[in-house]
mmCIF file of N, CA and C in Angstrom:
data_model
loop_
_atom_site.group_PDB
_atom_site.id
_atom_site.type_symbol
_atom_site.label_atom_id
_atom_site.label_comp_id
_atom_site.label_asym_id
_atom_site.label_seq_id
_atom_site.Cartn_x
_atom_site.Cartn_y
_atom_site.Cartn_z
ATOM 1 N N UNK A 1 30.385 43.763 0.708
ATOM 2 C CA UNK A 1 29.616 42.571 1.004
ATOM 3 C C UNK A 1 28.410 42.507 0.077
ATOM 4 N N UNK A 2 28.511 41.210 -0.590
ATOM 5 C CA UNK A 2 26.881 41.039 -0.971
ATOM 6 C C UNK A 2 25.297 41.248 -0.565
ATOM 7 N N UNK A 3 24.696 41.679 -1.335
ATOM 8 C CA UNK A 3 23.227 41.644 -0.487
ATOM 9 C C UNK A 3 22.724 40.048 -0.097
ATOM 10 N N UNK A 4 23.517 39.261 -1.130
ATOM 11 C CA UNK A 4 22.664 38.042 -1.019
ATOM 12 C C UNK A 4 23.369 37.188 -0.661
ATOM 13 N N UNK A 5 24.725 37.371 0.355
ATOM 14 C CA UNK A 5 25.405 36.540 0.777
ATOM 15 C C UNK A 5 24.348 35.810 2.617
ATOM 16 N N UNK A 6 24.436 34.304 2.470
ATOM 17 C CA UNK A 6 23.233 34.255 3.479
ATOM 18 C C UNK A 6 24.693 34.046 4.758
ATOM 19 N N UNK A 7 23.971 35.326 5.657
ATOM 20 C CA UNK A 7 25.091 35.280 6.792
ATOM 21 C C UNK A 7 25.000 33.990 7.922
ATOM 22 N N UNK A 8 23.801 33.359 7.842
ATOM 23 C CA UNK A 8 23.320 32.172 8.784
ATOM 24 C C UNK A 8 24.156 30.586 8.519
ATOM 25 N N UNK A 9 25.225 30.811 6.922
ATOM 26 C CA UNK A 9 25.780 29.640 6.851
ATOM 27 C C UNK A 9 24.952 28.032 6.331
ATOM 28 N N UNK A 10 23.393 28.370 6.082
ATOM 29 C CA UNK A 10 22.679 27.378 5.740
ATOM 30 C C UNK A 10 21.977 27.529 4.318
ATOM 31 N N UNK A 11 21.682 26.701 3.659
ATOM 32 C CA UNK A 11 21.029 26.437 2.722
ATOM 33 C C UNK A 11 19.952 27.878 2.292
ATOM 34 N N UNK A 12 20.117 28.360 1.047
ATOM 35 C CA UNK A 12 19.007 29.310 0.766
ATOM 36 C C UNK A 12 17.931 28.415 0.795
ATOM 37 N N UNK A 13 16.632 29.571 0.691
ATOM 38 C CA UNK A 13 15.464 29.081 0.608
ATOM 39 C C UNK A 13 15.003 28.496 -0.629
ATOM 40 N N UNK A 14 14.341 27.991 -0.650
ATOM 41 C CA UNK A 14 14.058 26.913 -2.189
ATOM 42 C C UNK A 14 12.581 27.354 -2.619
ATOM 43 N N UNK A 15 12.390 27.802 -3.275
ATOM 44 C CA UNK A 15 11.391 28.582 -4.039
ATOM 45 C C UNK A 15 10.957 27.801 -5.242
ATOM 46 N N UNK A 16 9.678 26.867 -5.451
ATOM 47 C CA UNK A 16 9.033 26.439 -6.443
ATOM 48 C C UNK A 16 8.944 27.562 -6.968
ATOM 49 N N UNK A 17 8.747 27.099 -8.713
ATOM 50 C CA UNK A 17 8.115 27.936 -9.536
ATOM 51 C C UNK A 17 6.764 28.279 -9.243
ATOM 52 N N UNK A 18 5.860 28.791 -9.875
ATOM 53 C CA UNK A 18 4.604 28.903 -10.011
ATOM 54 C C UNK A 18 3.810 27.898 -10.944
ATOM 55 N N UNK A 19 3.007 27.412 -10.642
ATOM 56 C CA UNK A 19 2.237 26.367 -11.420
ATOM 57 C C UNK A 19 0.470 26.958 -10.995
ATOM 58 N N UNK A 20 0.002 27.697 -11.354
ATOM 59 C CA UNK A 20 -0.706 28.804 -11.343
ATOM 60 C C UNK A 20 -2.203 27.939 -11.596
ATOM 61 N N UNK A 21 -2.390 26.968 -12.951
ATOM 62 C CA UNK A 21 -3.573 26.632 -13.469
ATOM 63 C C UNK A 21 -4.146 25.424 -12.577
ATOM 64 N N UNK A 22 -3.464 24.241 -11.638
ATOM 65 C CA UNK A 22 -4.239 23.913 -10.230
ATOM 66 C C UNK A 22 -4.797 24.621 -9.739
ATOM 67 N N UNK A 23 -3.934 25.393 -9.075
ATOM 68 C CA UNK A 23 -4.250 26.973 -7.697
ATOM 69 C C UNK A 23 -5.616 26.992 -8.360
ATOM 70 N N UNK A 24 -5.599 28.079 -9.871
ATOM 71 C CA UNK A 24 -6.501 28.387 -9.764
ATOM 72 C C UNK A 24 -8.067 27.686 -10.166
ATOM 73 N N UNK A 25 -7.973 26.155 -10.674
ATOM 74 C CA UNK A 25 -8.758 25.497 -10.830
ATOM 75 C C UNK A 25 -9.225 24.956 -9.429
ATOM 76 N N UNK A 26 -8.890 24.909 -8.606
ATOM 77 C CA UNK A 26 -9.243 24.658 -7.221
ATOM 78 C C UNK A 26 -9.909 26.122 -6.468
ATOM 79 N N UNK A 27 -9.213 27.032 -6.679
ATOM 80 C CA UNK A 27 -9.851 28.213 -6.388
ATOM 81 C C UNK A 27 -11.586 28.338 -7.204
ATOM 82 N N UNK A 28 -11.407 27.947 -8.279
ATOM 83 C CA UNK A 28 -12.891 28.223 -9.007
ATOM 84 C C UNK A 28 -14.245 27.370 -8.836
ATOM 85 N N UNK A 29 -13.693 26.312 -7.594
ATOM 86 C CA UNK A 29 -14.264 25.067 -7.228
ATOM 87 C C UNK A 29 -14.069 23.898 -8.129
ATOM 88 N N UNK A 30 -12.972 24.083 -8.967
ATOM 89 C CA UNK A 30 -13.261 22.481 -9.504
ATOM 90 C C UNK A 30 -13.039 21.197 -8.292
ATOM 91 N N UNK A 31 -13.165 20.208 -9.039
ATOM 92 C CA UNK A 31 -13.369 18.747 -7.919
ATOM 93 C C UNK A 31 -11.402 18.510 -7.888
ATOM 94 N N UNK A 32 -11.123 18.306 -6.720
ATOM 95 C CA UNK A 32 -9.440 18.261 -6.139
ATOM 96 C C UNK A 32 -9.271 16.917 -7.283
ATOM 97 N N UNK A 33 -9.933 15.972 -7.464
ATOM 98 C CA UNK A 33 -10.171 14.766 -7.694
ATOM 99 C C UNK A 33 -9.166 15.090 -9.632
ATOM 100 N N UNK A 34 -10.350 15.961 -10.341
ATOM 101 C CA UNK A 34 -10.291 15.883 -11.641
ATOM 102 C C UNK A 34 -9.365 17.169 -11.477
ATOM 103 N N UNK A 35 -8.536 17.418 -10.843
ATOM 104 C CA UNK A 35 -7.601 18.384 -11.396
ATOM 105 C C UNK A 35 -6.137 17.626 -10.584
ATOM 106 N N UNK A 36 -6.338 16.769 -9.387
ATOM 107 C CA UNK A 36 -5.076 16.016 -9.891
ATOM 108 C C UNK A 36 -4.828 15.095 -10.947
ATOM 109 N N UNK A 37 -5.910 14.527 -11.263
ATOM 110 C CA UNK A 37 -5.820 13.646 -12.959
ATOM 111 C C UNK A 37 -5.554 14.766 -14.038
ATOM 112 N N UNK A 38 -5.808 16.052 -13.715
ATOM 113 C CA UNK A 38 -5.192 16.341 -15.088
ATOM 114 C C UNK A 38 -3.792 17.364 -14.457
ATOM 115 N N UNK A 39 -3.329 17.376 -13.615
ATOM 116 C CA UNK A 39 -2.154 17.807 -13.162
ATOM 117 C C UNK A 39 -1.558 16.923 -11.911
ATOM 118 N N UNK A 40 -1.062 15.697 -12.155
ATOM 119 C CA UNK A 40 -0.634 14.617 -11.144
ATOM 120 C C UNK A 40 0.264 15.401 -10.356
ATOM 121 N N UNK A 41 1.430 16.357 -10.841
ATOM 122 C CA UNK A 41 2.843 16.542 -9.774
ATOM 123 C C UNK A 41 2.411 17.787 -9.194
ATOM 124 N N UNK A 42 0.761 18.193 -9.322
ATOM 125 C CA UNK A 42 0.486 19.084 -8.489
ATOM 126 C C UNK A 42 0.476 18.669 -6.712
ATOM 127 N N UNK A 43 1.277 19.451 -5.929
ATOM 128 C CA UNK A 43 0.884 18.794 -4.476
ATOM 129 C C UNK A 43 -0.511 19.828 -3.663
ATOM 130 N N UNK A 44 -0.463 20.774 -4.303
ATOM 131 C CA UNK A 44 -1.380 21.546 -3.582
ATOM 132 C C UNK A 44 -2.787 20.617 -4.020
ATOM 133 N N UNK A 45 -2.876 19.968 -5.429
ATOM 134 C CA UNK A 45 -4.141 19.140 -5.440
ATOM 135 C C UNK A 45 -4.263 17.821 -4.791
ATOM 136 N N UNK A 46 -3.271 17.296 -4.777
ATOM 137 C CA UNK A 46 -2.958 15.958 -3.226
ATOM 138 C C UNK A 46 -3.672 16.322 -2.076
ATOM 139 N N UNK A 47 -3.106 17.651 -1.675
ATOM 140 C CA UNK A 47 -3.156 17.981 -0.251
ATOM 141 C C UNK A 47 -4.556 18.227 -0.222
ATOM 142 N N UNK A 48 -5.339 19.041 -0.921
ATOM 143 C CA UNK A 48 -7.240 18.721 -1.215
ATOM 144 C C UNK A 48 -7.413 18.011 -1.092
ATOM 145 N N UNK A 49 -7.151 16.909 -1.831
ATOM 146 C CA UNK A 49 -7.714 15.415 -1.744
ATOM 147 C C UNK A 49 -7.266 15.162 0.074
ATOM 148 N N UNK A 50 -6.541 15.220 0.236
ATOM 149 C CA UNK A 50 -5.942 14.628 1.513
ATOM 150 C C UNK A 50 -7.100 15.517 2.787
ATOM 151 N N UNK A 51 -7.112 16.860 2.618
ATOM 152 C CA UNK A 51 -7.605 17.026 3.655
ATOM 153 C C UNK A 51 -9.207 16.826 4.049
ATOM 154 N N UNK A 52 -9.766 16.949 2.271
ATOM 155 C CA UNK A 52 -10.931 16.744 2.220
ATOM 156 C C UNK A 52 -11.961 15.116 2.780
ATOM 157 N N UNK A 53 -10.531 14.154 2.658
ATOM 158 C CA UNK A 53 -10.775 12.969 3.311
ATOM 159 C C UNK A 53 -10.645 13.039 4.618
ATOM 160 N N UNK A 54 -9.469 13.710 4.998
ATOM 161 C CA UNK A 54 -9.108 13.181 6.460
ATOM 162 C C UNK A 54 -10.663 14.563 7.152
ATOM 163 N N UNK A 55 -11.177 15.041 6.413
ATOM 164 C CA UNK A 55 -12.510 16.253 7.252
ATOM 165 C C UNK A 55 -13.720 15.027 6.858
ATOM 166 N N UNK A 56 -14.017 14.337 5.925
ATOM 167 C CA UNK A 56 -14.938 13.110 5.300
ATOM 168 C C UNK A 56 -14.058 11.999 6.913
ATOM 169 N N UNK A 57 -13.400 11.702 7.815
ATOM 170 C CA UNK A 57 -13.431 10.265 8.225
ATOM 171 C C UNK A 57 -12.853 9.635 7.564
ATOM 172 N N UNK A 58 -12.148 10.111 6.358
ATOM 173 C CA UNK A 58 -11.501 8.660 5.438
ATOM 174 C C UNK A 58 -10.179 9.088 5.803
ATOM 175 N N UNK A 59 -9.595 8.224 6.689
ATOM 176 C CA UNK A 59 -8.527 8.876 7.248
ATOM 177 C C UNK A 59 -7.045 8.052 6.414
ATOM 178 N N UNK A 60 -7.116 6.921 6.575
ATOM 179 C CA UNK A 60 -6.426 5.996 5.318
ATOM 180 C C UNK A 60 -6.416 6.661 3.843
ATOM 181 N N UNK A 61 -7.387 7.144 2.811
ATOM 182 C CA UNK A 61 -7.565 7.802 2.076
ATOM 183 C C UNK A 61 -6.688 9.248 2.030
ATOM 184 N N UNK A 62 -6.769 9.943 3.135
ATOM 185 C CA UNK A 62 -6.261 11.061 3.555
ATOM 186 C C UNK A 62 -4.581 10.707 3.624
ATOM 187 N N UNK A 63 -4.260 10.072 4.437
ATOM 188 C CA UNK A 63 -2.780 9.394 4.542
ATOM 189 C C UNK A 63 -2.393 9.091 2.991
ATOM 190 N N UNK A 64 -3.194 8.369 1.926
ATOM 191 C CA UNK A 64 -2.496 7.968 0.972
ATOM 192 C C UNK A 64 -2.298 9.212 0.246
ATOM 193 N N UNK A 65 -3.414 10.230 -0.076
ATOM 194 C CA UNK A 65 -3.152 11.637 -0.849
ATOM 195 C C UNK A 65 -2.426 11.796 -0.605
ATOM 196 N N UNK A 66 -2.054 12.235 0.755
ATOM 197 C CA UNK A 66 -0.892 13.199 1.375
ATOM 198 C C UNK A 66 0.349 12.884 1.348
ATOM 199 N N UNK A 67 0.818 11.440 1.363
ATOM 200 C CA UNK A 67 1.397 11.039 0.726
ATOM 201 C C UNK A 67 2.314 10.857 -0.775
ATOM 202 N N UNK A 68 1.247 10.868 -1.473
ATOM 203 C CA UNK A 68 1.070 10.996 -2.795
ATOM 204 C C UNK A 68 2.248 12.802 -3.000
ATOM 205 N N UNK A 69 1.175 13.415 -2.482
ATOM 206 C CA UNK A 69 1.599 15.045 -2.538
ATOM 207 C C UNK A 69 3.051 15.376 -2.020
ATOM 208 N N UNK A 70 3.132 14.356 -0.857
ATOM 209 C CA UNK A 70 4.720 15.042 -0.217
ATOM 210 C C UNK A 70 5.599 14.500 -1.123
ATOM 211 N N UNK A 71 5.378 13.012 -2.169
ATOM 212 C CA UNK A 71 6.785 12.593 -2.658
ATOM 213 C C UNK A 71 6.496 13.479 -4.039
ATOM 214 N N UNK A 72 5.451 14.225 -4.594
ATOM 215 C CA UNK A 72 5.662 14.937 -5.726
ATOM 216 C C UNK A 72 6.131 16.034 -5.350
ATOM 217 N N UNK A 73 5.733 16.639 -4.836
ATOM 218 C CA UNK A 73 6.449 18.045 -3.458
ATOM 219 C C UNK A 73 8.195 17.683 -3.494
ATOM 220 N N UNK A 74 8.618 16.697 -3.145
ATOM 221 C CA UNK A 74 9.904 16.161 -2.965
ATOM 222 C C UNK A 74 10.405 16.305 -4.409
ATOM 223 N N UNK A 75 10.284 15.751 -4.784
ATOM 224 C CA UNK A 75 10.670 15.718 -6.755
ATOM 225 C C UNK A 75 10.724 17.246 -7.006
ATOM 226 N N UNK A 76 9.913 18.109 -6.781
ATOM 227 C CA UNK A 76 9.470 19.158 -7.411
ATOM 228 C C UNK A 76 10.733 19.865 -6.565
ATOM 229 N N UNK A 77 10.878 19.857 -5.301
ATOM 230 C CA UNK A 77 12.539 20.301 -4.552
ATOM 231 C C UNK A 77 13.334 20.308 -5.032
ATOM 232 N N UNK A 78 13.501 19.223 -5.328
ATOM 233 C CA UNK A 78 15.004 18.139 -5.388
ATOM 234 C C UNK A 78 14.660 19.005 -6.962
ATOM 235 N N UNK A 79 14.366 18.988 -8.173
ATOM 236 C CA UNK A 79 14.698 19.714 -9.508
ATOM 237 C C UNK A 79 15.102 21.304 -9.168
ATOM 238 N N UNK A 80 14.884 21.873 -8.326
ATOM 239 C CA UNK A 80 14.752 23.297 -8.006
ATOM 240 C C UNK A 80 16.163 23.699 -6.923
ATOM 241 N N UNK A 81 16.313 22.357 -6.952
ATOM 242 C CA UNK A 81 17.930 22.937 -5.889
ATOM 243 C C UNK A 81 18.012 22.721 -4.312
ATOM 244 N N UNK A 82 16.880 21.604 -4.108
ATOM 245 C CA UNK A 82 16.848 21.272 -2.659
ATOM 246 C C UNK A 82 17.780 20.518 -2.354
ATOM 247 N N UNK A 83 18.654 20.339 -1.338
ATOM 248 C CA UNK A 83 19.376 19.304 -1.101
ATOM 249 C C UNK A 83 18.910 18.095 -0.271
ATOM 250 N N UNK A 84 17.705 18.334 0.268
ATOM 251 C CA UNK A 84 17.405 17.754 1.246
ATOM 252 C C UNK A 84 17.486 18.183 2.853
ATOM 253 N N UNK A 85 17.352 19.260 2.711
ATOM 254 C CA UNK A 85 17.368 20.567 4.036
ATOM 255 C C UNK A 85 17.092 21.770 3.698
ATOM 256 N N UNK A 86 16.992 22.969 4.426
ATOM 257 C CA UNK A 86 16.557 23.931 4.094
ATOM 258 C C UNK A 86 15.521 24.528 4.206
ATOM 259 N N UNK A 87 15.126 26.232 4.077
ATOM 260 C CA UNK A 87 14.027 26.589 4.285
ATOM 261 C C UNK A 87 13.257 26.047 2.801
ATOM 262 N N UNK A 88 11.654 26.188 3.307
ATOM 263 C CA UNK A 88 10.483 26.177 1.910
ATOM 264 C C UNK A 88 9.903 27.383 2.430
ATOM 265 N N UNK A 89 9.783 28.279 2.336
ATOM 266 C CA UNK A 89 9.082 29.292 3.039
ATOM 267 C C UNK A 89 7.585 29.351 2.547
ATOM 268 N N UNK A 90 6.568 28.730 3.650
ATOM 269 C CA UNK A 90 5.387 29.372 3.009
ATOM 270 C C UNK A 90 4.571 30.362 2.028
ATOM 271 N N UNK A 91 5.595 31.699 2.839
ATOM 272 C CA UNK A 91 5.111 32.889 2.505
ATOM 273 C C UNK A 91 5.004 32.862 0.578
ATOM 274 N N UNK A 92 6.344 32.031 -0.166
ATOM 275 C CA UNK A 92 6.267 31.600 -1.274
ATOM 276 C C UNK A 92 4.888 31.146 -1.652
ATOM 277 N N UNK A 93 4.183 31.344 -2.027
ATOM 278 C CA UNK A 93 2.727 30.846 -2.463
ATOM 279 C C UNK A 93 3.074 29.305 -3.442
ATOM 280 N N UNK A 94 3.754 29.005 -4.127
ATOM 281 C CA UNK A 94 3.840 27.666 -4.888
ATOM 282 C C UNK A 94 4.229 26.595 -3.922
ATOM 283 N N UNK A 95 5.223 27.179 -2.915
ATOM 284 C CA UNK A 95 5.480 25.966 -1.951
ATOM 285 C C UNK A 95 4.311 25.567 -1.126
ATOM 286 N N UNK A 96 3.325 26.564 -0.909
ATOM 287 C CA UNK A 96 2.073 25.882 0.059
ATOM 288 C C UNK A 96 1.514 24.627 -0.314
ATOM 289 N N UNK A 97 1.583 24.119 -1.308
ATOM 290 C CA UNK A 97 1.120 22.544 -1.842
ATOM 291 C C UNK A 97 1.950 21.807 -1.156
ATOM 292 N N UNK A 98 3.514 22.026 -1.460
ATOM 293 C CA UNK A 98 4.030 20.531 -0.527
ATOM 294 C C UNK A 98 3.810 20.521 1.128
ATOM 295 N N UNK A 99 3.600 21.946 1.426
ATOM 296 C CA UNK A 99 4.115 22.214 2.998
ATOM 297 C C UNK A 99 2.617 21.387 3.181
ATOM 298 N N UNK A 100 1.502 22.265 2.784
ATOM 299 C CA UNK A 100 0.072 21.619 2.969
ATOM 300 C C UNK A 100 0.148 19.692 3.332
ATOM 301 N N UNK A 101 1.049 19.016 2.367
ATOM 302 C CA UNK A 101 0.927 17.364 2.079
ATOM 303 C C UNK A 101 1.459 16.809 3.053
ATOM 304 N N UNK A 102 2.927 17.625 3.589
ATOM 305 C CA UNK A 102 3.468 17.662 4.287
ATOM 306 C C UNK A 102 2.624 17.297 5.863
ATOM 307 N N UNK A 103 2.114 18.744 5.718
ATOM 308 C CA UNK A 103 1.344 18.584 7.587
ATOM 309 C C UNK A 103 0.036 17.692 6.951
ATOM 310 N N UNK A 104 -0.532 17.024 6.302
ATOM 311 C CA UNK A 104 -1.654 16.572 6.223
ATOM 312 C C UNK A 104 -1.073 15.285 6.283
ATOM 313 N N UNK A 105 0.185 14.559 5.811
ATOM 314 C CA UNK A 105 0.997 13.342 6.366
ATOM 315 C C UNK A 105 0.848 13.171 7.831
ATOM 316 N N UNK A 106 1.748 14.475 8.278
ATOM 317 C CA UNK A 106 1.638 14.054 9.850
ATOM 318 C C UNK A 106 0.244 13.861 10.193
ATOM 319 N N UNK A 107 -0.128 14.339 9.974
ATOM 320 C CA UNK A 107 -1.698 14.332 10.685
ATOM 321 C C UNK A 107 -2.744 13.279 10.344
ATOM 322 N N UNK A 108 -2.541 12.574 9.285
ATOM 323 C CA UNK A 108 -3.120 11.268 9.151
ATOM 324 C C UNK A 108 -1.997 10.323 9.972
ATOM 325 N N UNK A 109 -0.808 10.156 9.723
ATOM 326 C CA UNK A 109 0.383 9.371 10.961
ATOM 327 C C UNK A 109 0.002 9.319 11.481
ATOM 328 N N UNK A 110 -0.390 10.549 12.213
ATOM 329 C CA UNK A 110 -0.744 10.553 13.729
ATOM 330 C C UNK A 110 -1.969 9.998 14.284
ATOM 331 N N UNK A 111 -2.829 9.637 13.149
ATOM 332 C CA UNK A 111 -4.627 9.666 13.442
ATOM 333 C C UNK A 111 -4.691 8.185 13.880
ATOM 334 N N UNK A 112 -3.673 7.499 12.698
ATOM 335 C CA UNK A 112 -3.070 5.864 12.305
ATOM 336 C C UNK A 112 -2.246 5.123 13.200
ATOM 337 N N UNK A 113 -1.815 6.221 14.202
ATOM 338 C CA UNK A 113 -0.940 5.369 15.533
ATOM 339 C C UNK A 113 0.607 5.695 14.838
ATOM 340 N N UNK A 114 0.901 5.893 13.928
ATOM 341 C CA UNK A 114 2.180 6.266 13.042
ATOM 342 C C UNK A 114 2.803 7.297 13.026
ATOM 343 N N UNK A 115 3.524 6.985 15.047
ATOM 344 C CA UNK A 115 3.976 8.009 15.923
ATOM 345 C C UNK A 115 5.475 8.616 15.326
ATOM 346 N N UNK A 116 6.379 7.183 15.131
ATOM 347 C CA UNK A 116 7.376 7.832 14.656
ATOM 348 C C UNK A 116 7.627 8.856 13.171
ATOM 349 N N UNK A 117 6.592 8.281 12.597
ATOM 350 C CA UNK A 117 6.013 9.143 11.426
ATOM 351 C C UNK A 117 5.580 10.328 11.359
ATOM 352 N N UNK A 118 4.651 10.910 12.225
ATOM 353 C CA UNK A 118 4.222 11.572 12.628
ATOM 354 C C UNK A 118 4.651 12.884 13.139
ATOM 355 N N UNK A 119 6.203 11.940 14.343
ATOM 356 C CA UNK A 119 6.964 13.316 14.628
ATOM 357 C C UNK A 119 8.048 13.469 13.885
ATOM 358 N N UNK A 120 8.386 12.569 12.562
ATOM 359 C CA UNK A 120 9.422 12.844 11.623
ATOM 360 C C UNK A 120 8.963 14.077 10.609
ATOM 361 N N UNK A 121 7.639 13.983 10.716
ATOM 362 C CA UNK A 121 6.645 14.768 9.491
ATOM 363 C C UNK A 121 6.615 16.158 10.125
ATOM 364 N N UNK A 122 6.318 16.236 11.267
ATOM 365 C CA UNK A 122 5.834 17.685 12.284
ATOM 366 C C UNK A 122 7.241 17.942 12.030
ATOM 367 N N UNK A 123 8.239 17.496 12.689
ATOM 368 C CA UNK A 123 9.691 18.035 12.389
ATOM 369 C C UNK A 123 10.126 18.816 11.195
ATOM 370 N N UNK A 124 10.195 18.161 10.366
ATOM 371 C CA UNK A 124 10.628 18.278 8.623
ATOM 372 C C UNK A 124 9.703 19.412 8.595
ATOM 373 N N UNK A 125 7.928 19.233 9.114
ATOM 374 C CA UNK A 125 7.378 20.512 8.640
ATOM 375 C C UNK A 125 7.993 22.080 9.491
ATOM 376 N N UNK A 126 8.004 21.821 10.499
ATOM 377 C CA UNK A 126 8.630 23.479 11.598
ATOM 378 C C UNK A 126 10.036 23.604 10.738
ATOM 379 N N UNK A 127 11.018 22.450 10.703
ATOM 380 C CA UNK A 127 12.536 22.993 9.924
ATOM 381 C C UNK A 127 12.654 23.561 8.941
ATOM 382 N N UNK A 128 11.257 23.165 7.826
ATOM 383 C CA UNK A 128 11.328 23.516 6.501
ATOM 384 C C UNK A 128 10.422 25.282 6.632
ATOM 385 N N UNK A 129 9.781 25.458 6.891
ATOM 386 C CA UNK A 129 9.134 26.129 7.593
ATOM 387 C C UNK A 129 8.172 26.546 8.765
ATOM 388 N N UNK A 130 8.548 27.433 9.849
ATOM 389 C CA UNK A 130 8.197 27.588 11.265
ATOM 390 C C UNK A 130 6.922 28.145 10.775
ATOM 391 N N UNK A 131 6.656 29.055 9.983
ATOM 392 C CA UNK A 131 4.911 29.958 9.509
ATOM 393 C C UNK A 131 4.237 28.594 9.070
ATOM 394 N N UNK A 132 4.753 27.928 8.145
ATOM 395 C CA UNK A 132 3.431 26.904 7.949
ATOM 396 C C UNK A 132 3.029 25.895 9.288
ATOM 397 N N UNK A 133 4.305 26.040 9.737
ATOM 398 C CA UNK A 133 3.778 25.096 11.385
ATOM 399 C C UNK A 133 2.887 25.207 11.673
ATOM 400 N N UNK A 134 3.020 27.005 12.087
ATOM 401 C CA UNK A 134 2.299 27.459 13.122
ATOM 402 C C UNK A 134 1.032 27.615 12.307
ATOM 403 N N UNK A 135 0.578 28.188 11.067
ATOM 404 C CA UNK A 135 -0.584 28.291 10.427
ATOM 405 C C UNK A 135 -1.307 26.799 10.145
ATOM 406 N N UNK A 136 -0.814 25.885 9.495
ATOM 407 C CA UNK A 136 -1.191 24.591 9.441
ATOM 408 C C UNK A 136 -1.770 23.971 10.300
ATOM 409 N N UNK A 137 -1.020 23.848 11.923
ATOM 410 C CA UNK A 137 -1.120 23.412 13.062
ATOM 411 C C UNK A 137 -0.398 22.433 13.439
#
C-alpha cells in the first residue's frame, strides 16, 4: 500500500504555494492598502484590508475586501488543483489568506443581514477547514 494513498476517498488537500513577500510586508507593518496595489492576487492582503475595516465600522468596505480576497483565493485554488471541494488546511501557512477572506465574508454577510450568505460562507469555511473555523471564529 501507498503512503499517500488517501484512505477517506475525498479530494487531497490543496496546498497554495508560498507567496512569502505580502506575508512578510504586512508582518513589517507596511499599510494592507499599498501592498495589495502592489500584489493584487494576494488574499492574505484583502483579508487586512477587510478586517481592518470591518474593526474601523466600515462594514460595507470590509464585505467588499473580503470579497475581493475570496475570488482571488478561488483563482489561486482552482490553478493549484482545487476542484471545488476539499480540504485547505490552515495549518498550510499560504492558505491562511483565502481561509482569512473567507471568514471575514461571512462575517461582514452576516453584519449586512446577508443570512443566506453568511451560512454558505461559515459552511465552505468549517468544510474547507475545521482549525480555521474554530481559530477564526
Amino acid at each position: 500500500m501507498s503512503t499517500h494513498q488517501n484512505l477517506f476517498g475525498g479530494p487531497p488537500p490543496t496546498h497554495l504555494p508560498d507567496d512569502p513577500e505580502p506575508r512578510e510586508l504586512l508582518a513589517s507593518g507596511a499599510a494592507p492598502a499599498e501592498v495589495a496595489a502592489e500584489y493584487p492576487t494576494s488574499s492574505l492582503a484583502w483579508a487586512q484590508l477587510a478586517d481592518d475595516a470591518f474593526d474601523g465600522g466600515r462594514v460595507i468596505e470590509s464585505y467588499a475586501y473580503a470579497r475581493t480576497g475570496y475570488h482571488r483565493g478561488l483563482d489561486a485554488l482552482r490553478r493549484n488543483g482545487w476542484k471545488g471541494h476539499g480540504p485547505v488546511p490552515f495549518e498550510h501557512e499560504p492558505n491562511r489568506g483565502f481561509l482569512r477572506a473567507l471568514h471575514a465574508l461571512a462575517r461582514a454577510a452576516q453584519a449586512i443581514g446577508e443570512q443566506e450568505e453568511y451560512e454558505r460562507c461559515a459552511a465552505f469555511l468549517r468544510d474547507s477547514s475545521p482549525t480555521a473555523a474554530d481559530i477564526l471564529g
